[in-house]
Coordinates of C-alpha atoms in Angstrom, one line a residue:
M1 CA 9.4 9.3 50.6
D2 CA 12.0 9.5 47.8
L3 CA 10.2 9.9 44.5
K4 CA 13.4 9.5 42.3
R5 CA 13.6 5.8 42.9
P6 CA 10.1 5.0 41.5
I7 CA 10.4 7.5 38.7
V8 CA 13.7 5.7 37.6
K9 CA 12.2 2.4 37.8
I10 CA 9.3 3.5 35.4
L11 CA 11.9 4.9 33.0
L12 CA 13.8 1.8 33.0
V13 CA 10.6 -0.3 32.5
G14 CA 9.6 2.0 29.7
I15 CA 13.1 1.9 28.1
V16 CA 13.0 -1.9 28.0
A17 CA 9.5 -2.4 27.0
W18 CA 9.5 0.4 24.4
P19 CA 11.2 -1.7 21.5
V20 CA 8.8 -4.5 22.0
V21 CA 5.8 -2.3 22.0
A22 CA 7.1 -0.1 19.0
G23 CA 7.6 -3.4 17.2
V24 CA 4.1 -5.0 17.7
A25 CA 2.7 -1.5 16.7
A26 CA 4.8 -1.8 13.5
R27 CA 4.0 -5.3 12.7
S28 CA 0.2 -4.4 13.3
L29 CA 0.2 -2.4 10.3
I30 CA 1.0 -5.2 8.0
I31 CA -1.7 -7.8 6.7
T32 CA -2.1 -10.2 3.9
V33 CA -5.2 -11.8 2.4
P34 CA -4.2 -14.0 -0.5
L35 CA -6.5 -15.0 -3.2
E36 CA -5.9 -18.0 -5.2
S37 CA -7.7 -16.3 -8.3
A38 CA -9.3 -12.8 -8.8
D39 CA -10.6 -10.9 -11.7
A40 CA -7.9 -8.2 -11.6
I41 CA -4.8 -7.5 -9.8
V42 CA -4.8 -4.0 -8.6
V43 CA -1.4 -2.2 -8.1
M44 CA -1.9 0.8 -5.7
S45 CA -0.1 4.1 -6.5
G46 CA 3.2 4.9 -4.5
S47 CA 5.6 6.9 -6.3
S48 CA 8.6 5.8 -4.3
A49 CA 7.4 2.1 -4.4
Y50 CA 6.3 1.6 -7.9
L51 CA 9.1 -0.8 -8.7
E52 CA 8.4 -3.5 -5.8
R53 CA 4.6 -3.1 -6.3
T54 CA 4.7 -3.7 -10.0
Q55 CA 7.5 -6.7 -9.7
K56 CA 5.0 -8.3 -7.2
A57 CA 2.1 -7.7 -9.4
A58 CA 4.0 -9.3 -12.3
Q59 CA 4.9 -12.2 -10.2
L60 CA 1.2 -12.9 -9.3
Y61 CA 0.1 -12.3 -12.8
H62 CA 2.6 -15.0 -14.2
E63 CA 1.4 -17.4 -11.4
G64 CA -2.2 -17.1 -12.8
H65 CA -3.8 -15.4 -9.9
A66 CA -5.6 -13.0 -12.1
P67 CA -6.0 -12.4 -16.2
M68 CA -5.3 -8.8 -15.9
V69 CA -3.2 -6.0 -13.9
L70 CA -4.7 -2.5 -13.3
L71 CA -2.9 0.5 -12.3
T72 CA -4.2 3.6 -10.6
D73 CA -3.0 7.1 -11.2
D74 CA -1.8 9.5 -8.6
H75 CA -1.2 12.2 -11.2
R76 CA 2.5 12.4 -9.9
Q77 CA 5.6 12.7 -12.2
G78 CA 9.0 11.2 -11.9
G79 CA 12.4 12.2 -13.3
W80 CA 13.1 13.0 -17.1
D81 CA 12.9 10.1 -19.7
N82 CA 15.0 10.4 -22.6
T83 CA 12.8 8.1 -24.8
R84 CA 9.5 10.1 -24.1
Q85 CA 11.4 13.3 -23.8
R86 CA 9.5 14.4 -20.9
N87 CA 8.7 13.5 -17.1
P88 CA 6.4 10.5 -17.3
F89 CA 3.7 9.9 -14.8
F90 CA 4.4 6.9 -12.2
F91 CA 1.6 5.1 -13.6
E92 CA 3.4 5.0 -17.0
R93 CA 6.7 3.8 -15.3
A94 CA 4.7 1.2 -13.5
M95 CA 3.5 -0.1 -17.0
D96 CA 6.9 0.0 -18.4
E97 CA 8.0 -2.1 -15.5
L98 CA 5.1 -4.5 -16.0
I99 CA 5.9 -4.9 -19.7
K100 CA 9.5 -5.6 -18.8
A101 CA 8.5 -8.3 -16.5
G102 CA 6.5 -10.0 -19.2
V103 CA 3.1 -8.8 -18.7
P104 CA 1.3 -8.3 -22.0
Q105 CA 0.5 -4.7 -22.8
E106 CA -3.1 -5.6 -23.6
K107 CA -3.4 -7.2 -20.2
I108 CA -2.7 -4.0 -18.3
G109 CA -5.2 -1.2 -17.8
V110 CA -5.3 2.1 -16.0
V111 CA -8.2 2.8 -13.7
P112 CA -10.0 6.1 -14.7
G113 CA -9.6 9.0 -12.3
F114 CA -6.8 10.5 -10.3
A115 CA -6.1 9.2 -6.7
E116 CA -4.7 11.6 -4.5
S117 CA -5.2 9.4 -1.1
T118 CA -5.9 5.8 -0.3
R119 CA -9.6 6.6 0.1
D120 CA -9.6 8.0 -3.5
E121 CA -8.0 4.9 -4.9
S122 CA -10.3 2.8 -3.0
V123 CA -13.5 4.7 -4.3
I124 CA -12.4 4.7 -8.1
V125 CA -11.2 1.1 -7.9
G126 CA -14.6 0.2 -6.5
S127 CA -16.4 2.2 -9.1
Y128 CA -14.5 0.6 -11.9
A129 CA -14.8 -3.0 -10.4
Q130 CA -18.6 -2.7 -10.2
S131 CA -18.8 -1.2 -13.7
K132 CA -16.9 -4.3 -15.0
G133 CA -18.7 -6.7 -12.9
F134 CA -15.8 -7.9 -11.0
R135 CA -16.4 -10.4 -8.1
S136 CA -13.0 -10.4 -6.7
V137 CA -9.9 -8.1 -6.8
L138 CA -6.3 -8.5 -5.4
I139 CA -4.8 -5.5 -4.1
I140 CA -0.7 -4.9 -4.1
T141 CA 0.7 -2.5 -1.8
S142 CA 3.8 -1.9 0.3
A143 CA 3.6 -4.0 3.7
Y144 CA 3.4 -0.8 5.9
H145 CA 0.3 0.4 4.0
S146 CA -1.4 -2.9 3.6
R147 CA -3.8 -2.7 6.7
R148 CA -5.1 0.7 6.1
A149 CA -5.5 -0.2 2.2
L150 CA -7.4 -3.2 3.0
R151 CA -9.7 -1.5 5.3
C152 CA -10.5 1.4 2.8
M153 CA -11.1 -1.2 0.0
R154 CA -13.4 -3.3 2.1
Q155 CA -15.3 -0.4 3.2
V156 CA -15.8 0.7 -0.4
F157 CA -16.8 -2.8 -1.5
A158 CA -18.9 -3.5 1.5
N159 CA -22.3 -5.0 0.4
T160 CA -21.2 -5.5 -3.2
G161 CA -20.5 -9.2 -3.1
T162 CA -16.9 -8.4 -4.4
N163 CA -14.0 -10.2 -2.6
V164 CA -11.0 -8.2 -1.7
G165 CA -7.7 -9.8 -1.1
I166 CA -4.2 -8.1 -0.5
E167 CA -0.7 -9.0 -0.9
T168 CA 2.3 -7.2 0.2
A169 CA 5.2 -6.1 -2.0
G170 CA 9.0 -6.1 -1.3
A171 CA 11.0 -8.2 1.0
A172 CA 9.3 -9.5 4.2
P173 CA 10.0 -7.0 6.9
S174 CA 11.9 -8.3 10.1
F175 CA 10.5 -7.6 13.5
F176 CA 12.8 -4.6 13.7
W177 CA 12.5 -3.1 10.4
W178 CA 11.0 0.0 11.8
T179 CA 14.2 0.9 14.0
G180 CA 16.0 2.8 11.0
L181 CA 15.4 6.6 10.4
E182 CA 13.2 5.7 7.5
G183 CA 11.4 3.0 9.3
W184 CA 10.5 5.5 12.2
R185 CA 9.2 8.1 9.7
T186 CA 7.3 5.4 7.8
V187 CA 5.7 3.8 10.9
G188 CA 4.9 7.1 12.5
T189 CA 3.3 8.6 9.4
E190 CA 1.2 5.5 8.8
C191 CA 0.1 5.2 12.5
V192 CA -1.2 9.0 12.3
K193 CA -3.0 8.4 8.9
S194 CA -4.6 5.1 10.3
I195 CA -5.9 6.9 13.2
Y196 CA -7.2 9.7 11.0
Y197 CA -8.9 7.4 8.6
W198 CA -10.3 5.4 11.6
F199 CA -12.0 8.7 12.9
K200 CA -13.0 10.2 9.4
Y201 CA -14.5 7.0 7.7
D202 CA -15.5 4.6 10.1

């Protein structure tokens, strides 16, 4: 029996099916759970994504979804700032952007503690929310990060009675958003992290 023909067929089917399978996998990373109102909007850290996340937070604040915006601190610094004469932390840059977008400075807070991972962020946000008696929080993060972020937050807030919603920042990704070099890297990294979190924290 000639084994080359079935192998070629399998390869052809794989080539045809792969874009669809990969596209579905990429889309599965994205989730939104809107909240009409919350006690606070929480912007998750993301050094390279702080602009889009703060813009989304400002939009939701002005729409009346929450009376305040909270930032987390990943303890990372950006480039040189002439005004401050130093390299500001990204949470400081995020605060600047929120103020530029019209969010009053007194309505912006920073959650105490350093967040080195999504799990860290969830824990410090959960602790802070409980200390303030929040009954609901609306999380803002990038689309690719949304499902893992929501899962972590819900695990931390389980049995607390606090409702957790999530909105994604930036333009809505198309079905083929993952096909570029950056998309491949983002999707691949996030899938690996999601699997790791599933085994470590579930």
